[in-house]
PDB file of C-alpha atoms in Angstrom:
ATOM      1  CA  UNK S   1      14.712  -5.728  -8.623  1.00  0.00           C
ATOM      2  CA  UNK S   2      14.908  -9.097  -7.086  1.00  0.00           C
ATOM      3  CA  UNK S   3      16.168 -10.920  -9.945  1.00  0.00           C
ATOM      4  CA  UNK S   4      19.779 -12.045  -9.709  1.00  0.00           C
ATOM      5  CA  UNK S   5      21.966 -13.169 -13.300  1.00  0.00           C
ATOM      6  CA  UNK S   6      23.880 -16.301 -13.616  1.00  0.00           C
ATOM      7  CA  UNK S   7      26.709 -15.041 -15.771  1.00  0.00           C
ATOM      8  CA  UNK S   8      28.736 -18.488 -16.221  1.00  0.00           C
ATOM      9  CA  UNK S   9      28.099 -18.939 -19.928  1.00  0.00           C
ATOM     10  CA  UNK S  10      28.380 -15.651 -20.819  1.00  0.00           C
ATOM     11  CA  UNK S  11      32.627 -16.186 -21.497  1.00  0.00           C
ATOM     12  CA  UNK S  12      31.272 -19.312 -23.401  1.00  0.00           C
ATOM     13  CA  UNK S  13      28.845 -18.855 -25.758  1.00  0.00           C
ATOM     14  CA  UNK S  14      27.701 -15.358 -24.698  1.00  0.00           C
ATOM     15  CA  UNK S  15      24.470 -16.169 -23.009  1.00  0.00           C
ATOM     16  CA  UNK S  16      23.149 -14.862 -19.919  1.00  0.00           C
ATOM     17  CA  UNK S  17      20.034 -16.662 -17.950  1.00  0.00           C
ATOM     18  CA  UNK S  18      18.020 -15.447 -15.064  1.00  0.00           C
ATOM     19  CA  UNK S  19      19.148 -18.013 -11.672  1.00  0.00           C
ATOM     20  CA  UNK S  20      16.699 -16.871  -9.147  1.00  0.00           C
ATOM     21  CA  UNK S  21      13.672 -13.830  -8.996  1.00  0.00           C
ATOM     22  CA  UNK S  22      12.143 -12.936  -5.594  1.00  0.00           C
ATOM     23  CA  UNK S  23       8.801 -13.606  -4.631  1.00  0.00           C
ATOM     24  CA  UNK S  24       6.072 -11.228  -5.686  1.00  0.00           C
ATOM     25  CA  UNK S  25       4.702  -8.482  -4.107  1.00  0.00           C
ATOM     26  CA  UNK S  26       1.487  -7.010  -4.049  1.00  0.00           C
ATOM     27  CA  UNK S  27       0.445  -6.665  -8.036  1.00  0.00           C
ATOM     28  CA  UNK S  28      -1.243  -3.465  -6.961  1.00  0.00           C
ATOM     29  CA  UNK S  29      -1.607  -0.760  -4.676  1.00  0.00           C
ATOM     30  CA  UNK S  30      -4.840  -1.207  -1.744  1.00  0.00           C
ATOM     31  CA  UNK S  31      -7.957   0.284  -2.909  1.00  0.00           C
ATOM     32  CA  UNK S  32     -10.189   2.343  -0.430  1.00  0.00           C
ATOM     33  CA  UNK S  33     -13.732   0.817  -0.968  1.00  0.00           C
ATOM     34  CA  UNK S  34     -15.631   2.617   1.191  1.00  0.00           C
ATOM     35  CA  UNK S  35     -15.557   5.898   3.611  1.00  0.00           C
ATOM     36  CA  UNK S  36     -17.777   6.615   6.103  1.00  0.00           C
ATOM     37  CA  UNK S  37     -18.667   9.177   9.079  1.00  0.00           C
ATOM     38  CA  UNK S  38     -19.680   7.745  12.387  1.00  0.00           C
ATOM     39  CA  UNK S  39     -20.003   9.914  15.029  1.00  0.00           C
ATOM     40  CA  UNK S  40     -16.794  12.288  15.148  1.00  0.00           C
ATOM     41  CA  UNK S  41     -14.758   9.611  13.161  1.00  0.00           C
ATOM     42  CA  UNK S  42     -13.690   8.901   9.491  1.00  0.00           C
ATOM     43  CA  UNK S  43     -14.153   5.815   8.848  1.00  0.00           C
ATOM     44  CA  UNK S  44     -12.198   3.850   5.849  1.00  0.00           C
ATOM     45  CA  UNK S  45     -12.587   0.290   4.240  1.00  0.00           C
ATOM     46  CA  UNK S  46     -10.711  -1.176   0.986  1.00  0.00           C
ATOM     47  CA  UNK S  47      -8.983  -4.043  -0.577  1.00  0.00           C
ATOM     48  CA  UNK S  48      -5.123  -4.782  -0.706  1.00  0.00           C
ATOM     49  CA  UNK S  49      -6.313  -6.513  -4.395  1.00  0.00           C
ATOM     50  CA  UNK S  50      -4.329  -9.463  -4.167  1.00  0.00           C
ATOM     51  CA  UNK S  51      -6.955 -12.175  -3.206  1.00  0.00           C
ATOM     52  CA  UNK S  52      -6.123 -14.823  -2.540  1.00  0.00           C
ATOM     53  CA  UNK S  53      -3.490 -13.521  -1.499  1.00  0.00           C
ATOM     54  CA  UNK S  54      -4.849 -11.777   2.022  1.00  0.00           C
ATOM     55  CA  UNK S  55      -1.291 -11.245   3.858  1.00  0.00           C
ATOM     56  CA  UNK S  56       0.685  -8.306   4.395  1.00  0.00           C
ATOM     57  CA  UNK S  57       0.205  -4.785   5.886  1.00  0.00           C
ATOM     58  CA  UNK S  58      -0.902  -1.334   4.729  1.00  0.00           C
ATOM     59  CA  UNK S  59      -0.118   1.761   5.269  1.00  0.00           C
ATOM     60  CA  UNK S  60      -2.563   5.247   5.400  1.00  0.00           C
ATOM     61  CA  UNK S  61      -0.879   7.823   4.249  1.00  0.00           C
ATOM     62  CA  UNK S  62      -2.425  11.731   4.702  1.00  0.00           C
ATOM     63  CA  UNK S  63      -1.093  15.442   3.855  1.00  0.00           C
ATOM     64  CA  UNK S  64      -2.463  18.606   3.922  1.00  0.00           C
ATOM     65  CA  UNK S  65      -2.097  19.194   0.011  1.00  0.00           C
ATOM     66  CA  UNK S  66      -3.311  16.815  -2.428  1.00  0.00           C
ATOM     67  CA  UNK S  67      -0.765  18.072  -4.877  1.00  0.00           C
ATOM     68  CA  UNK S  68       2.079  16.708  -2.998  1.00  0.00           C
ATOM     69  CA  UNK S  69       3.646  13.454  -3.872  1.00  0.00           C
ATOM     70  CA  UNK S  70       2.835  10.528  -2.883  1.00  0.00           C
ATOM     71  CA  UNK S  71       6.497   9.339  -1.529  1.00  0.00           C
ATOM     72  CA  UNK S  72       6.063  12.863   0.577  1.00  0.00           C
ATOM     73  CA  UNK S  73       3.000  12.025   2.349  1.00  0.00           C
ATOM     74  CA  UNK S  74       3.056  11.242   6.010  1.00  0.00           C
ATOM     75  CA  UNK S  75       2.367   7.569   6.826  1.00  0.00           C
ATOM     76  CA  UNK S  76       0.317   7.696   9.986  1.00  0.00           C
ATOM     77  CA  UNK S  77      -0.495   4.084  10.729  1.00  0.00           C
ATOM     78  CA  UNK S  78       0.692   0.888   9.588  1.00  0.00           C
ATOM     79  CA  UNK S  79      -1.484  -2.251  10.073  1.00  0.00           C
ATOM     80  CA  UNK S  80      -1.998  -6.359   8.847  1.00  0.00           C
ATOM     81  CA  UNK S  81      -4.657  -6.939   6.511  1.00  0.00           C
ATOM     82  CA  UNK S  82      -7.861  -8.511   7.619  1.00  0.00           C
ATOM     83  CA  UNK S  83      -8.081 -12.527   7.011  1.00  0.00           C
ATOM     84  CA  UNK S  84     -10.075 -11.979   3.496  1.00  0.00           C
ATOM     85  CA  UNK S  85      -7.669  -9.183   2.616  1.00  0.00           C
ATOM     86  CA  UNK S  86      -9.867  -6.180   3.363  1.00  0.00           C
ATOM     87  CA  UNK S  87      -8.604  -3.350   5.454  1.00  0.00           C
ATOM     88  CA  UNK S  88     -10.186  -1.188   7.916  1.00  0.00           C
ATOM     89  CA  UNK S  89      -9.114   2.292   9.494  1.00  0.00           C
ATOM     90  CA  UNK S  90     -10.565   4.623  11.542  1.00  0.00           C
ATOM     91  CA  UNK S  91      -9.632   8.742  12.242  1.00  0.00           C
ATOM     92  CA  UNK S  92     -11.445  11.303  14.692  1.00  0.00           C
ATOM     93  CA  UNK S  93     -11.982  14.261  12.845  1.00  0.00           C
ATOM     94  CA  UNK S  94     -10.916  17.405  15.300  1.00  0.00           C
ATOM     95  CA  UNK S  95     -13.042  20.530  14.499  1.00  0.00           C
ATOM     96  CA  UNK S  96     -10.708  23.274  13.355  1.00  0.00           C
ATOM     97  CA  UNK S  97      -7.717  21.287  12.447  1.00  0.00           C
ATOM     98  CA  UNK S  98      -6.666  21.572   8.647  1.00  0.00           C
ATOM     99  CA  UNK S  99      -8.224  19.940   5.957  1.00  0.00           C
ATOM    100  CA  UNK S 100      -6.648  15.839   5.284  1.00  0.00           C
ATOM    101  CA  UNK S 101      -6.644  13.947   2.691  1.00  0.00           C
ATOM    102  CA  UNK S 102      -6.065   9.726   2.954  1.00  0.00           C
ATOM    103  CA  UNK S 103      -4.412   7.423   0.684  1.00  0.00           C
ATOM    104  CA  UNK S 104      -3.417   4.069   1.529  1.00  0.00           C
ATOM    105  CA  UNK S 105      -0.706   1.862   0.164  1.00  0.00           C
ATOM    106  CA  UNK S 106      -0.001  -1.722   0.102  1.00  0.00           C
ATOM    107  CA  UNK S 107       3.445  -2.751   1.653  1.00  0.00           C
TER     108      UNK S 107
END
């Protein structure tokens, strides 16, 4: 993906050659660093893992079954990094509602 083929020697002398690749993404998924309770609330600190790189969002993702794929989990916020490309997200936790569990992704 993001690579596009200049094909004009390829009649010639057989040769194909690469004319342009996109820009990278992210090199890796975030990384949660840290999770905390304060008070009634969850809270969650990481990396996106690209420094110096710092720009960009993330997304938390969360389901109800750890088993589950990722590309099936619900995405339930979507945010920028922070200037020195650390994240930070925070979720009440509500007595009595099923058990959660967090991932978060780079996009």
């Amino acid at each position: 993906p993001g690579v596009t083929w200049n094909t004009g020697s390829l009649n010639v002398d057989g040769s194909l050659t690469v004319a342009t690749v996109a820009p990278p993404g992210p090199t890796t998924n975030a990384t949660i660093t840290k999770v905390t309770l304060s008070g009634s609330n969850l809270l969650v600190h990481g990396t996106n893992n690209n420094i110096p790189n710092t720009s960009g969002k993330f997304v938390v993702l969360t389901s109800t079954n750890i088993a589950t794929p990722l590309i099936n989990w619900t995405p339930v916020s979507t945010n920028n990094y922070n200037p020195d490309g650390t994240f930070d997200f925070s979720a009440p936790i509500v007595p009595g509602t099923p058990q959660q569990f967090i991932d978060v992704k780079a996009q």
